[in-house]
Short mmCIF file of C-alpha atoms in Angstrom, two decimals:
data_model
loop_
_atom_site.label_atom_id
_atom_site.label_comp_id
_atom_site.label_asym_id
_atom_site.label_seq_id
_atom_site.Cartn_x
_atom_site.Cartn_y
_atom_site.Cartn_z
CA MET A 1 12.38 -7.05 1.44
CA HIS A 2 12.52 -6.42 5.13
CA ALA A 3 12.57 -2.91 6.56
CA ALA A 4 15.77 -1.50 7.97
CA ALA A 5 16.63 -2.50 11.50
CA PRO A 6 17.53 -0.36 14.49
CA SER A 7 21.11 0.75 14.21
CA GLY A 8 23.46 -2.00 15.22
CA SER A 9 26.01 -4.53 14.14
CA ALA A 10 25.94 -8.22 13.40
CA ALA A 11 29.03 -9.96 14.64
CA ASP A 12 28.66 -13.37 13.09
CA GLY A 13 28.02 -12.65 9.45
CA PRO A 14 28.80 -10.23 6.62
CA PRO A 15 27.48 -6.68 6.95
CA HIS A 16 24.19 -5.89 5.26
CA PRO A 17 23.16 -2.36 4.35
CA THR A 18 19.44 -2.57 5.07
CA ALA A 19 18.39 -5.58 7.12
CA PRO A 20 19.69 -6.40 10.59
CA GLY A 21 21.91 -9.38 10.90
CA PRO A 22 21.06 -11.33 7.74
CA TYR A 23 22.91 -14.56 7.78
CA PRO A 24 22.14 -16.58 4.67
CA ALA A 25 22.40 -20.28 5.25
CA ALA A 26 25.72 -21.73 4.17
CA PRO A 27 25.25 -23.08 0.65
CA HIS A 28 27.47 -26.05 1.34
CA ALA A 29 25.29 -27.44 4.11
CA PRO A 30 24.65 -31.00 2.95
CA THR A 31 21.72 -31.91 5.16
CA ALA A 32 18.46 -30.41 6.20
CA HIS A 33 15.82 -31.14 8.77
CA ALA A 34 12.24 -30.89 7.63
CA SER A 35 10.62 -28.40 9.94
CA ASN A 36 7.58 -29.48 11.87
CA ALA A 37 5.57 -26.73 10.25
CA THR A 38 5.27 -28.55 6.98
CA THR A 39 5.98 -31.82 5.29
CA GLY A 40 8.65 -30.25 3.09
CA THR A 41 11.79 -32.09 2.14
CA ALA A 42 15.31 -30.97 1.47
CA SER A 43 16.47 -29.87 -1.93
CA PRO A 44 17.80 -32.54 -4.32
CA GLY A 45 21.09 -33.97 -3.22
CA ALA A 46 20.56 -32.93 0.39
CA PRO A 47 18.94 -35.74 2.37
CA ALA A 48 16.49 -34.38 4.88
CA HIS A 49 14.80 -35.78 7.91
CA PRO A 50 11.32 -36.52 6.58
CA ALA A 51 8.61 -34.67 8.37
CA ALA A 52 6.89 -37.10 10.67
CA ALA A 53 3.17 -37.48 10.26
CA ASP A 54 1.26 -37.08 13.47
CA PRO A 55 0.49 -40.66 14.50
CA HIS A 56 -1.99 -39.62 17.17
CA PRO A 57 -4.76 -37.37 15.92
CA PRO A 58 -5.94 -35.30 18.85
CA ALA A 59 -9.01 -36.47 20.68
CA PRO A 60 -11.93 -34.06 20.99
CA SER A 61 -10.64 -31.57 23.49
CA ALA A 62 -11.49 -28.51 25.46
CA HIS A 63 -7.93 -27.42 24.74
CA THR A 64 -8.76 -24.98 21.97
CA ALA A 65 -8.05 -21.47 23.21
CA PRO A 66 -10.28 -18.53 22.33
CA ALA A 67 -8.85 -15.74 20.25
CA GLY A 68 -7.02 -13.14 22.25
CA ASP A 69 -6.55 -15.23 25.36
CA ALA A 70 -5.29 -18.80 25.26
CA ALA A 71 -5.05 -19.14 29.03
CA SER A 72 -7.34 -21.55 30.85
CA ALA A 73 -7.95 -22.04 34.52
CA ASP A 74 -8.24 -25.76 33.99
CA ARG A 75 -4.69 -26.39 32.85
CA SER A 76 -2.82 -29.00 34.84
CA ALA A 77 -0.29 -27.77 37.40
CA PRO A 78 3.34 -27.70 36.26
CA SER A 79 6.03 -29.90 37.64
CA PRO A 80 8.78 -28.30 39.72
CA GLY A 81 11.05 -26.19 37.53
CA ALA A 82 8.64 -26.05 34.61
CA PRO A 83 7.20 -22.72 33.38
CA ALA A 84 4.13 -21.73 35.36
CA GLN A 85 0.69 -22.24 33.88
CA ALA A 86 -2.13 -19.78 34.13
CA GLY A 87 -4.74 -20.72 36.67
CA ALA A 88 -2.79 -23.70 37.95
CA ALA A 89 -3.67 -24.60 41.51
CA PRO A 90 -0.82 -24.80 44.01
CA THR A 91 0.36 -28.33 44.56
CA GLY A 92 0.83 -30.07 47.90
CA ALA A 93 -1.55 -31.39 50.53
CA GLN A 94 -2.87 -29.20 53.28
CA GLY A 95 -2.64 -30.55 56.81
CA ALA A 96 -0.91 -33.78 55.79
CA PRO A 97 -1.02 -36.35 58.61
CA VAL A 98 2.16 -36.88 60.59
CA ARG A 99 2.93 -40.35 61.89
CA GLY A 100 3.52 -40.68 65.62
CA GLN A 101 2.36 -37.19 66.61
CA PRO A 102 0.68 -37.16 70.07
CA ALA A 103 -2.84 -35.85 70.44
CA ALA A 104 -3.24 -32.39 71.96
CA SER A 105 -5.51 -31.98 74.93
CA ALA A 106 -7.40 -29.04 73.48
CA ALA A 107 -7.92 -30.31 69.96
CA PRO A 108 -6.82 -33.39 68.04
CA PRO A 109 -3.92 -32.89 65.67
CA ALA A 110 -4.59 -33.06 61.94
CA GLY A 111 -4.95 -36.62 60.67
CA VAL A 112 -5.71 -38.15 64.11
CA ARG A 113 -9.15 -39.54 64.99
CA LEU A 114 -10.37 -39.74 68.60
CA ASP A 115 -12.45 -42.83 69.38
CA ARG A 116 -14.19 -43.77 72.63
CA ARG A 117 -13.51 -47.04 74.35
CA ALA A 118 -16.48 -49.26 75.10
CA PRO A 119 -17.48 -48.59 78.73
CA ALA A 120 -16.66 -51.45 81.13
CA GLU A 121 -19.50 -53.07 83.08
CA GLY A 122 -20.33 -51.03 86.12
CA ALA A 123 -17.99 -48.27 85.07
CA GLY A 124 -18.76 -44.81 83.84
CA GLY A 125 -17.92 -43.41 80.42
CA GLY A 126 -14.78 -44.60 78.66
CA ASP A 127 -11.60 -42.61 78.10
CA ASP A 128 -10.58 -41.00 74.82
CA TYR A 129 -7.44 -42.21 73.10
CA PRO A 130 -5.81 -41.33 69.77
CA LEU A 131 -5.62 -43.81 66.94
CA GLN A 132 -2.52 -43.93 64.78
CA ALA A 133 -2.54 -41.43 61.94
CA PRO A 134 -3.18 -42.88 58.49
CA ASP A 135 -0.09 -43.61 56.42
CA PRO A 136 0.37 -40.63 54.07
CA ARG A 137 1.91 -42.94 51.47
CA VAL A 138 -1.39 -44.74 50.99
CA ALA A 139 -3.79 -41.96 51.88
CA ALA A 140 -6.25 -41.35 49.07
CA GLU A 141 -5.65 -38.14 47.13
CA PRO A 142 -8.51 -36.05 45.77
CA ALA A 143 -9.39 -37.38 42.33
CA ALA A 144 -8.77 -35.03 39.42
CA VAL A 145 -11.96 -33.78 37.78
CA CYS A 146 -12.38 -33.77 34.01
CA VAL A 147 -11.91 -30.37 32.38
CA ALA A 148 -14.59 -31.21 29.78
CA CYS A 149 -17.60 -32.63 31.64
CA ARG A 150 -16.55 -31.26 35.06
CA ALA A 151 -17.92 -34.38 36.69
CA GLY A 152 -15.95 -37.46 35.74
CA ARG A 153 -12.87 -38.75 37.51
CA VAL A 154 -9.60 -38.75 35.55
CA ASP A 155 -7.91 -42.14 35.46
CA ASP A 156 -4.18 -42.83 35.60
CA ASP A 157 -3.94 -42.74 31.81
CA GLY A 158 -5.20 -39.15 31.67
CA TYR A 159 -8.71 -39.87 30.38
CA CYS A 160 -12.07 -39.09 31.94
CA GLU A 161 -13.90 -42.20 33.18
CA ASN A 162 -17.22 -40.46 32.50
CA CYS A 163 -16.89 -38.90 29.03
CA GLY A 164 -13.57 -40.34 27.84
CA HIS A 165 -12.07 -36.90 27.24
CA ALA A 166 -8.24 -36.75 27.13
CA GLN A 167 -7.00 -34.29 29.72
CA PRO A 168 -4.47 -31.52 28.95
CA ARG A 169 -0.90 -32.51 29.72
CA GLU A 170 1.58 -30.32 31.50
CA ARG A 171 3.17 -28.90 28.35
CA ASP A 172 -0.05 -28.56 26.35
CA HIS A 173 -0.28 -24.95 27.48
CA MET A 174 2.35 -23.09 29.48
CA GLU A 175 2.64 -19.49 30.60
CA GLN A 176 5.26 -17.61 32.57
CA GLU A 177 5.82 -14.00 33.55
CA CYS A 178 9.18 -12.97 34.97
CA GLY A 179 9.58 -9.27 35.66
CA PRO A 180 8.95 -7.43 32.38
CA VAL A 181 9.28 -10.63 30.29
CA ALA A 182 6.44 -13.03 29.49
CA ALA A 183 6.02 -16.16 27.39
CA VAL A 184 3.21 -18.49 26.34
CA SER A 185 3.42 -21.88 24.63
CA ASP A 186 0.54 -23.95 23.30
CA ARG A 187 0.27 -27.39 21.68
CA GLY A 188 -1.84 -25.99 18.85
CA LEU A 189 -4.80 -27.70 17.23
CA ARG A 190 -3.19 -30.41 15.11
CA HIS A 191 -0.23 -31.89 17.03
CA HIS A 192 -0.66 -34.55 19.70
CA ARG A 193 2.00 -32.98 21.96
CA ASN A 194 3.88 -29.73 22.44
CA GLU A 195 7.46 -29.97 21.17
CA ASP A 196 8.25 -26.29 21.80
CA ALA A 197 9.85 -24.97 24.98
CA PHE A 198 10.86 -21.60 26.38
CA ALA A 199 12.79 -20.10 29.28
CA VAL A 200 12.70 -16.51 30.51
CA GLY A 201 14.56 -14.71 33.26
CA THR A 202 15.93 -11.48 34.62
CA THR A 203 19.21 -10.57 36.25
CA ALA A 204 21.52 -7.56 36.60
CA LEU A 205 24.75 -6.49 34.98
CA PRO A 206 27.80 -5.73 37.15
CA ASP A 207 26.79 -2.05 37.27
CA GLY A 208 23.39 -3.01 38.68
CA SER A 209 21.37 -2.25 35.57
CA PRO A 210 18.61 -4.75 34.80
CA VAL A 211 18.74 -7.23 31.94
CA SER A 212 15.99 -9.46 30.54
CA VAL A 213 16.45 -12.81 28.80
CA ALA A 214 14.16 -14.97 26.67
CA VAL A 215 14.93 -18.23 24.88
CA VAL A 216 12.53 -20.14 22.61
CA CYS A 217 13.21 -23.58 21.09
CA ASP A 218 11.28 -25.68 18.58
CA GLY A 219 11.82 -29.44 18.56
CA VAL A 220 12.33 -31.01 15.11
CA SER A 221 9.38 -33.39 14.78
CA SER A 222 11.13 -35.74 12.37
CA ALA A 223 13.88 -36.37 14.95
CA THR A 224 13.55 -38.54 18.04
CA ARG A 225 12.46 -36.99 21.34
CA PRO A 226 12.05 -33.45 19.97
CA ASP A 227 10.20 -32.33 23.09
CA GLU A 228 13.17 -33.28 25.26
CA ALA A 229 15.58 -31.54 22.90
CA SER A 230 13.73 -28.22 23.04
CA LEU A 231 13.38 -28.36 26.81
CA ALA A 232 17.06 -29.19 27.37
CA ALA A 233 18.23 -26.47 24.98
CA SER A 234 16.05 -23.71 26.41
CA ARG A 235 17.04 -24.48 29.98
CA ALA A 236 20.76 -24.74 29.18
CA ALA A 237 20.83 -21.49 27.19
CA ASN A 238 18.86 -19.60 29.82
CA ALA A 239 21.10 -20.84 32.64
CA SER A 240 24.22 -19.91 30.66
CA LEU A 241 22.97 -16.37 30.03
CA LEU A 242 21.90 -15.78 33.63
CA ASP A 243 25.30 -16.98 34.78
CA ALA A 244 27.45 -15.03 32.30
CA LEU A 245 25.75 -11.64 32.24
CA PRO A 246 26.20 -10.74 35.94
CA ARG A 247 29.90 -11.62 35.59
CA GLY A 248 30.35 -8.89 33.00
CA THR A 249 30.40 -11.00 29.84
CA HIS A 250 29.31 -8.88 26.89
CA PRO A 251 25.71 -9.78 26.00
CA GLN A 252 26.62 -10.78 22.45
CA GLN A 253 29.40 -13.07 23.64
CA ALA A 254 27.10 -14.42 26.34
CA MET A 255 24.50 -15.25 23.68
CA HIS A 256 27.08 -17.09 21.58
CA GLU A 257 28.17 -19.14 24.59
CA ALA A 258 24.54 -19.84 25.51
CA ILE A 259 23.84 -21.35 22.09
CA LEU A 260 26.91 -23.55 22.43
CA ALA A 261 25.70 -24.66 25.88
CA ALA A 262 22.28 -25.46 24.42
CA SER A 263 23.94 -27.47 21.66
CA GLU A 264 25.89 -29.52 24.20
CA ALA A 265 22.71 -30.22 26.15
CA VAL A 266 20.94 -31.51 23.05
CA ASN A 267 23.98 -33.52 21.94
CA ALA A 268 24.02 -35.24 25.32
CA LEU A 269 20.55 -36.62 24.65
CA ALA A 270 21.90 -38.65 21.74
CA GLY A 271 23.97 -40.64 24.20
CA GLU A 272 20.79 -41.61 26.02
CA GLN A 273 19.24 -43.33 22.99
CA PRO A 274 18.04 -46.93 23.43
CA ALA A 275 20.75 -49.51 22.82
CA GLU A 276 19.11 -50.81 19.65
CA ALA A 277 19.05 -47.28 18.21
CA ASP A 278 22.75 -46.75 18.94
CA GLU A 279 23.99 -50.09 17.66
CA HIS A 280 24.69 -49.02 14.08
CA ALA A 281 24.37 -45.22 13.86
CA PRO A 282 24.35 -43.48 17.24
CA GLN A 283 23.84 -40.02 15.70
CA GLN A 284 21.21 -40.99 13.15
CA ASN A 285 17.96 -39.09 13.70
CA ALA A 286 19.28 -37.77 17.02
CA PRO A 287 17.17 -35.36 19.11
CA ALA A 288 17.21 -31.93 17.49
CA CYS A 289 15.70 -28.47 17.81
CA THR A 290 16.01 -24.86 16.71
CA ILE A 291 16.80 -21.98 19.06
CA VAL A 292 16.32 -18.22 19.18
CA GLY A 293 17.06 -15.94 22.10
CA ALA A 294 17.07 -12.27 23.05
CA VAL A 295 18.92 -10.26 25.68
CA VAL A 296 17.69 -6.73 26.47
CA THR A 297 19.61 -4.23 28.58
CA ALA A 298 18.97 -0.52 29.13
CA GLY A 299 20.52 0.40 25.78
CA LEU A 300 21.35 -2.80 23.91
CA LEU A 301 19.36 -5.52 22.16
CA VAL A 302 21.12 -8.80 21.31
CA VAL A 303 19.60 -11.74 19.44
CA GLY A 304 21.02 -15.16 18.64
CA TRP A 305 19.63 -18.13 16.72
CA VAL A 306 20.13 -21.37 14.86
CA GLY A 307 17.31 -22.68 12.65
CA ASP A 308 14.08 -21.01 11.62
CA SER A 309 12.71 -19.66 14.90
CA ARG A 310 12.63 -15.87 14.71
CA ALA A 311 12.93 -12.55 16.54
CA TYR A 312 11.12 -9.36 15.49
CA TRP A 313 11.55 -5.74 16.60
CA ILE A 314 8.23 -3.90 17.07
CA PRO A 315 8.60 -0.21 18.11
CA VAL A 316 5.85 1.18 20.29
CA ASP A 317 5.16 3.93 17.77
CA ARG A 318 4.84 1.30 15.02
CA SER A 319 7.56 2.93 12.97
CA PRO A 320 8.94 0.30 10.62
CA ALA A 321 9.01 -3.06 12.35
CA VAL A 322 11.94 -5.32 11.52
CA ARG A 323 12.70 -9.02 11.45
CA LEU A 324 15.99 -9.43 13.32
CA THR A 325 16.87 -12.99 12.24
CA GLU A 326 17.36 -14.81 8.97
CA ASP A 327 16.18 -18.42 8.72
CA ASP A 328 18.51 -21.35 8.33
CA SER A 329 16.15 -22.88 5.78
CA TRP A 330 15.91 -24.02 2.18
CA ALA A 331 13.80 -21.01 1.24
CA ALA A 332 16.20 -18.49 2.77
CA GLN A 333 19.07 -20.23 1.03
CA MET A 334 17.36 -19.94 -2.35
CA VAL A 335 16.62 -16.24 -1.80
CA ALA A 336 20.16 -15.49 -0.61
CA ALA A 337 21.61 -17.21 -3.66
CA GLY A 338 19.37 -15.18 -5.96
CA LEU A 339 17.76 -18.30 -7.37
CA MET A 340 14.23 -17.43 -6.28
CA GLY A 341 12.22 -14.49 -5.08
CA GLU A 342 11.06 -14.56 -1.47
CA ALA A 343 7.40 -15.16 -2.30
CA GLU A 344 8.25 -17.98 -4.68
CA ALA A 345 10.72 -19.63 -2.32
CA TYR A 346 8.40 -19.63 0.68
CA ALA A 347 5.54 -20.98 -1.43
CA ASP A 348 7.61 -24.03 -2.34
CA HIS A 349 6.91 -27.27 -0.46
CA ARG A 350 10.60 -27.38 0.54
CA ALA A 351 10.54 -23.91 2.08
CA HIS A 352 10.64 -25.00 5.73
CA ALA A 353 13.31 -27.66 5.41
CA ILE A 354 15.89 -26.30 7.83
CA THR A 355 19.61 -26.25 7.11
CA GLY A 356 20.75 -25.44 10.63
CA TRP A 357 19.74 -26.97 13.97
CA LEU A 358 21.04 -28.11 17.35
CA GLY A 359 21.67 -31.84 17.60
CA ALA A 360 24.30 -34.54 17.37
CA ASP A 361 23.55 -35.04 13.68
CA ALA A 362 23.97 -31.37 12.76
CA TYR A 363 26.57 -31.02 10.04
CA GLU A 364 28.09 -27.81 11.39
CA LEU A 365 27.01 -25.55 14.21
CA GLU A 366 27.04 -21.89 13.19
CA PRO A 367 25.48 -19.75 15.94
CA HIS A 368 24.27 -16.42 14.61
CA THR A 369 24.26 -13.36 16.85
CA ALA A 370 23.55 -9.69 16.21
CA ALA A 371 23.50 -6.57 18.41
CA PHE A 372 21.37 -3.45 17.98
CA LYS A 373 20.85 -0.13 19.76
CA PRO A 374 17.26 0.97 19.12
CA ASP A 375 16.58 4.69 19.48
CA ARG A 376 13.06 4.27 20.85
CA PRO A 377 11.12 1.91 23.14
CA GLY A 378 9.47 -1.18 21.76
CA VAL A 379 9.09 -4.90 22.24
CA VAL A 380 11.06 -7.89 20.96
CA VAL A 381 8.93 -10.82 19.75
CA VAL A 382 10.79 -14.15 20.05
CA CYS A 383 8.82 -17.01 18.50
CA THR A 384 8.66 -20.35 16.73
CA ASP A 385 7.30 -20.84 13.23
CA GLY A 386 4.01 -21.90 14.77
CA LEU A 387 3.37 -18.17 15.20
CA TRP A 388 5.22 -16.52 12.33
CA ASN A 389 3.56 -18.81 9.79
CA TYR A 390 0.47 -16.68 10.50
CA ALA A 391 2.32 -13.34 10.60
CA GLU A 392 5.40 -13.82 8.45
CA SER A 393 6.46 -10.30 7.53
CA ALA A 394 7.51 -7.72 10.08
CA ASP A 395 4.50 -5.57 9.21
CA GLU A 396 2.12 -8.49 9.68
CA MET A 397 3.68 -9.27 13.05
CA ALA A 398 3.43 -5.62 14.10
CA GLU A 399 -0.25 -5.64 13.18
CA ALA A 400 -0.86 -8.75 15.32
CA VAL A 401 1.00 -7.41 18.37
CA PRO A 402 -1.32 -5.44 20.71
CA ALA A 403 -0.53 -1.75 21.08
CA ASP A 404 0.08 -2.15 24.83
CA ALA A 405 2.42 -5.14 24.48
CA ALA A 406 5.32 -3.39 26.23
CA ALA A 407 3.13 -2.67 29.27
CA ARG A 408 1.22 -5.98 29.25
CA PRO A 409 3.54 -8.60 27.76
CA LEU A 410 1.70 -11.66 29.10
CA HIS A 411 -1.60 -10.46 27.70
CA ALA A 412 0.09 -9.71 24.38
CA ALA A 413 1.67 -13.17 24.27
CA ARG A 414 -1.75 -14.74 24.83
CA VAL A 415 -3.19 -12.62 22.03
CA LEU A 416 -0.45 -13.74 19.64
CA VAL A 417 -0.98 -17.42 20.49
CA GLY A 418 -4.70 -16.88 19.93
CA HIS A 419 -3.90 -15.31 16.57
CA ALA A 420 -2.08 -18.50 15.52
CA LEU A 421 -4.86 -20.76 16.81
CA ASP A 422 -7.47 -18.71 14.99
CA GLY A 423 -5.37 -19.08 11.85
CA GLY A 424 -5.51 -22.87 12.09
CA GLY A 425 -3.05 -23.82 14.82
CA HIS A 426 -1.29 -26.29 12.51
CA ASP A 427 1.85 -26.32 14.66
CA ASN A 428 2.93 -25.83 18.25
CA VAL A 429 2.91 -22.10 19.05
CA THR A 430 5.40 -20.39 21.34
CA VAL A 431 6.13 -16.69 21.81
CA ALA A 432 8.09 -14.64 24.34
CA LEU A 433 7.83 -10.86 24.57
CA VAL A 434 10.72 -8.77 25.90
CA PRO A 435 10.00 -5.03 26.29
CA PHE A 436 12.83 -2.68 25.33
CA PRO A 437 12.88 0.36 27.63
CA ALA A 438 12.92 3.97 26.57
CA VAL A 439 16.41 5.13 25.71
CA PRO A 440 17.83 7.47 28.39
CA GLN A 441 18.04 11.09 27.34
CA GLY A 442 21.38 11.88 25.74
CA ALA A 443 22.24 8.23 25.16
CA GLY A 444 21.52 8.31 21.46
CA SER A 445 22.14 5.32 19.26
CA ALA A 446 25.32 3.81 17.99
#
């Protein structure tokens, strides 16, 4: 049983006397997605998306992150708008040549070469004249160097021409720090790509008080284009929150609307399926993902979710830590119905078959939200099952979170990703940490 949560209320489910915001999965849900954490299937009578086997076993890679710090200075630079990566070099050429620029008398402009004319017979030295600058569209760019052998050139397919090592892709490892919030995502050690995504941000409420936002999504591997689904959902939810909160929308309502916005973004991907995939069943095996998000203000903590990605509350004094979400999964459904104990249910091979997700083929969208007013400072851990599989209970998660997580959230996120990789890294791993500030004197708790 989970420890009691900080005092609060759950708006989208029945009240629960001990655990915060438990929302048992609806027993009538007729379908289930098999989570990418396991090859589990849905319970009898409920057809599930079969867990897809990884068709591309990872090549030998320097991608494995050491325990305690998964960051690497050799990660590839992110594309515009993507979460920043640790150690990524700034993109863009320095001193790019400009076509048609005249030569200066004191020094030649960048990209212009000065040649000397051949002296005419009987004449003195020739005059200098500028040659046309090279066309920047065809100018050779510095070749990428292999992160493994540090010598070979990386070809257009992303492999080293010297040692054949596959180079890390943009989403293999991502890190971002935004104000007091930080997040890290890693491909893990078994999957050929990262199907998780996150978005973090900060803004201010109408009264000027700060608010922090974190959204984490996990693409359903058995669905098509799960990496696109998670990215679209995280960006849509984050944008919705950062737009609604400054306008005075209550954080819990803003979270509900953000999940709906994320759902619409994922649903839109189903309309972009290849024609042959849409011919008979346009919504069959549509892009899908889970979502979990947190909003932290000066005195309020709000979480929202669909699926089996989780949020945990870890007080700085390590007083009882609490899991703030309840999975939309087969195992949680069995426990809620009293048919199995928690240990037995989660040991079953069907445990991670999810009964709620974002996607055009979702039977019914039921966003869960809950609001709490903690009476002490702490940190909110928002993560995919790639992390909580290695720290499932609230106490186990509290033990894995560094003591200084509230002061050094990026470092703590790296440590947690390293914890999952050390445990086996069987899935993509994503975690965001949102510090909850000390409660102002006299504020108390609701």
